[in-house]
Coordinates of C-alpha atoms and ligand atoms in Angstrom, one line a residue:
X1 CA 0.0 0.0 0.0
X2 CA 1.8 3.1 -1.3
X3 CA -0.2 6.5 -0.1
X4 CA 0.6 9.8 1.5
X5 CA 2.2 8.5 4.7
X6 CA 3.4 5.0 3.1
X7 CA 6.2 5.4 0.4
X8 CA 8.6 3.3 -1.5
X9 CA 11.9 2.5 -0.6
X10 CA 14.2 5.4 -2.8
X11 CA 15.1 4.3 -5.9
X12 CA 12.7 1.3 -6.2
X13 CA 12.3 -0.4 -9.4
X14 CA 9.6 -3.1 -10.1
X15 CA 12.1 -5.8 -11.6
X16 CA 9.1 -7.3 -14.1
X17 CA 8.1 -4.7 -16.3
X18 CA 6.7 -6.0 -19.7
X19 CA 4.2 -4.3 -22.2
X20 CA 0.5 -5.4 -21.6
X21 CA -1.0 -6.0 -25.2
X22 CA -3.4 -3.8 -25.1
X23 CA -4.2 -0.5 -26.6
X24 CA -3.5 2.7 -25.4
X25 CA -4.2 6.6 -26.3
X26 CA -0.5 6.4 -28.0
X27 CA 1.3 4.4 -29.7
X28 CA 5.0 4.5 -28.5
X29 CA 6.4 1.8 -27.1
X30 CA 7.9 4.3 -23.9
X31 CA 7.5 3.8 -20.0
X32 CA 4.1 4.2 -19.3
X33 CA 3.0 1.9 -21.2
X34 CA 4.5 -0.8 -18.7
X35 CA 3.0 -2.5 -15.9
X36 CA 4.1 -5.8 -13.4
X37 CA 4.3 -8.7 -15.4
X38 CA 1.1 -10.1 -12.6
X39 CA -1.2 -6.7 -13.7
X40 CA -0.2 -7.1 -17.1
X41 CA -1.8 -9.8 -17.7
X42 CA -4.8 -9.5 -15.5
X43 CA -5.1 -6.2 -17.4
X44 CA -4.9 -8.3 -21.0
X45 CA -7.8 -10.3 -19.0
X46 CA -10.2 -7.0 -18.4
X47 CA -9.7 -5.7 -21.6
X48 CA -10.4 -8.8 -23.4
X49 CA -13.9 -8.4 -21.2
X50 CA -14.8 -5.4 -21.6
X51 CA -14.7 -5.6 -25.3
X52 CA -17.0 -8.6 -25.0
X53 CA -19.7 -6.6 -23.5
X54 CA -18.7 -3.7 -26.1
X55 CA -16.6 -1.5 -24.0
X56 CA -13.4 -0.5 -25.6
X57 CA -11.1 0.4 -23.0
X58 CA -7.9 2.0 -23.1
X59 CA -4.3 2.4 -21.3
X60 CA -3.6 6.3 -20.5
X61 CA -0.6 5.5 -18.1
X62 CA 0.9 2.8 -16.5
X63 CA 4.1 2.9 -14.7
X64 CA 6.0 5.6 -13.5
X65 CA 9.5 5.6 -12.4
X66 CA 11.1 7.8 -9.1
X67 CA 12.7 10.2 -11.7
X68 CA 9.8 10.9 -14.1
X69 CA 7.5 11.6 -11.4
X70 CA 10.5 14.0 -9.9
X71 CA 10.6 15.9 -13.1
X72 CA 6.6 15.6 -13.0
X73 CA 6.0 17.0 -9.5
X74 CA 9.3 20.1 -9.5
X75 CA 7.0 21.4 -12.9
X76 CA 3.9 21.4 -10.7
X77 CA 5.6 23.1 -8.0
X78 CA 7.2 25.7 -10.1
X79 CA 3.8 26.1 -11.9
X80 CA 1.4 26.0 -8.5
X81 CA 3.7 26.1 -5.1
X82 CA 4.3 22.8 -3.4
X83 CA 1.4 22.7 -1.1
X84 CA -1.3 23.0 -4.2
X85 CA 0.9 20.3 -6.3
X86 CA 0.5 18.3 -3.0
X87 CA -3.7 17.8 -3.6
X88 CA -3.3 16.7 -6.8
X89 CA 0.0 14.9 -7.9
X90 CA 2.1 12.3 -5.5
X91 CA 5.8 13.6 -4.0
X92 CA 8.4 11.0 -5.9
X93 CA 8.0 7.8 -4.0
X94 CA 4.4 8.3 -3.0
X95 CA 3.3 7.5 -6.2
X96 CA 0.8 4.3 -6.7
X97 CA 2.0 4.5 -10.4
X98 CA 5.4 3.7 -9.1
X99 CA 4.3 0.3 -8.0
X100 CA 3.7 -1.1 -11.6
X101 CA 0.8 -2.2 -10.7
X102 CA -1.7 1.0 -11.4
X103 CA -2.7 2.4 -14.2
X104 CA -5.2 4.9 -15.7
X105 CA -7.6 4.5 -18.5
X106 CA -10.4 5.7 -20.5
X107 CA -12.1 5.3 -23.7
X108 CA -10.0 4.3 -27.1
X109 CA -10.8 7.8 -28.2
X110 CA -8.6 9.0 -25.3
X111 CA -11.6 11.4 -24.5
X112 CA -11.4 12.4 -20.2
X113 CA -8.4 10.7 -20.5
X114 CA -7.4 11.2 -16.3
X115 CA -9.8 13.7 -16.5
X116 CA -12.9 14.6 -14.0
X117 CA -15.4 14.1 -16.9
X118 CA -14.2 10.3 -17.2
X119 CA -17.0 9.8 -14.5
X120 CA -20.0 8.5 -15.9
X121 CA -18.9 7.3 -19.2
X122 CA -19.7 4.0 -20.6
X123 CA -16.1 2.9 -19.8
X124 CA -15.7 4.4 -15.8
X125 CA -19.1 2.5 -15.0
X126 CA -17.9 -0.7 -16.9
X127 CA -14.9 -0.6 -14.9
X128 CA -16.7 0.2 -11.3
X129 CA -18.7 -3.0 -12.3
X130 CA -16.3 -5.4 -13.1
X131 CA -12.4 -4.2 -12.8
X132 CA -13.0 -6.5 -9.0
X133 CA -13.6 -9.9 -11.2
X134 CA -10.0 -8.9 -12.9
X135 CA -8.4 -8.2 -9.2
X136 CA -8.7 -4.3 -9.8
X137 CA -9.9 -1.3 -7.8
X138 CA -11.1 1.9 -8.3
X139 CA -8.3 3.4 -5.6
X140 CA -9.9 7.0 -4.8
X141 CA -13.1 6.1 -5.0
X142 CA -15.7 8.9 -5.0
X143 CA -16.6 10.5 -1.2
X144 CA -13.3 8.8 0.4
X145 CA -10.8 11.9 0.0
X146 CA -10.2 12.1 3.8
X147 CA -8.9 8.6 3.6
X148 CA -6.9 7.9 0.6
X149 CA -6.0 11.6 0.3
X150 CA -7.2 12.2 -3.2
X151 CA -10.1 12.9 -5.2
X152 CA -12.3 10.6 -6.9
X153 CA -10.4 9.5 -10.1
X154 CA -12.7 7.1 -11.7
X155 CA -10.0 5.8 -14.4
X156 CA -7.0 5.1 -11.6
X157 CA -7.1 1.4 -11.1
X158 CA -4.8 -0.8 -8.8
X159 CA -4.1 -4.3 -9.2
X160 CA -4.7 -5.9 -6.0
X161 CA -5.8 -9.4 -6.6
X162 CA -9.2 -10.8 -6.9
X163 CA -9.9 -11.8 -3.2
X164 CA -8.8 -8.4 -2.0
X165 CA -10.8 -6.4 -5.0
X166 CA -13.8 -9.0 -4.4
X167 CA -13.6 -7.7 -0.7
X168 CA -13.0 -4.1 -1.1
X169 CA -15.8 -3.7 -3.9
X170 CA -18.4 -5.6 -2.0
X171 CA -17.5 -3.8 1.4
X172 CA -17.8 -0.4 -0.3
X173 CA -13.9 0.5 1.0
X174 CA -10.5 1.5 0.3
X175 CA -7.4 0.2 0.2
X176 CA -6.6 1.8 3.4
X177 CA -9.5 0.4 5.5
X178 CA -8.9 -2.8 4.1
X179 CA -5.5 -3.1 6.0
X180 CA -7.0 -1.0 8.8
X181 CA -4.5 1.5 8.2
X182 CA -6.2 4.7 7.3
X183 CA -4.3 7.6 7.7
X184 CA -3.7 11.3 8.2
X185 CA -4.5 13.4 5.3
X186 CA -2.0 15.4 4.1
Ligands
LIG1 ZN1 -3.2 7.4 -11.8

């Protein structure tokens, strides 16, 4: 569990990194395309079922390593002052994306892509439906902002597992609760 109080250790890398073969919003073969060889594949899974019920789903950004999401948050601090980039992107290390085993998505026509209006599109209420059955969760779900310290973001999903996702989407919770570890917002 990687949040505002829990970090990674500095420097970590996930050692499994491969290419899920799915689609995403672009079509270079870079970083974020990558996830843990484990979500990979339950993400090939998801996507293969959400096409099936005629979703088409697609990868905005996968992982992200210690020194992208350093060059990410300095431009939001020069741009907004550290304590504003704080509500809305992760200091390095605090960064779920980190873990190779998050990812955002949206639509194939990359419309709302990690964007508020995502919410209540075909694809964000496939995925709060199912993503469980593939061992995803919606992370910062909707109305939990004083526990997992962020804002709803319907198209961030985690890789958990399926008993953990079956248990946090039929218990209506978050990660935090889940290991009884919620903590101070920041
Ligand atoms: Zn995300």
């Amino acid at each position: 569990m990687i949040n505002k109080q829990y970090k990674l250790p500095d420097g970590y890398k996930p050692a499994d990194l491969v290419y899920p073969d799915v689609p995403f919003i672009f079509s270079e073969k870079i970083e974020k395309r990558m996830l843990r060889k484990t979500a990979a594949d339950a993400l090939e899974k998801m996507f293969a079922g959400a096409l099936k019920d005629g979703v088409h789903l697609a990868g905005v950004s996968g992982y992200r390593s210690e020194a992208t999401q350093t060059r990410l948050f300095n431009n939001y601090v020069k741009r907004d002052g550290e304590e504003k980039a704080r509500t809305y992107s992760a200091v390095p290390g605090h960064s779920e994306h980190q873990t190779g085993l998050a990812i955002d998505l949206s639509g194939t026509d990359g419309k709302c892509a990690a964007e508020s209006c995502f919410a209540g599109t075909e694809e964000a209420n496939w995925l709060a439906a199912h993503a469980a059955e593939y061992g995803f969760i919606i992370r910062y779900p909707e109305g939990k902002q004083a526990i997992t310290g962020y804002m709803y973001e319907p198209w961030h999903v985690r890789y958990v597992g399926k008993d953990i996702a079956a248990s946090i989407a039929e218990r209506g919770i978050t990660l935090e609760e889940y290991y009884d570890a919620v903590p101070v917002s920041k």
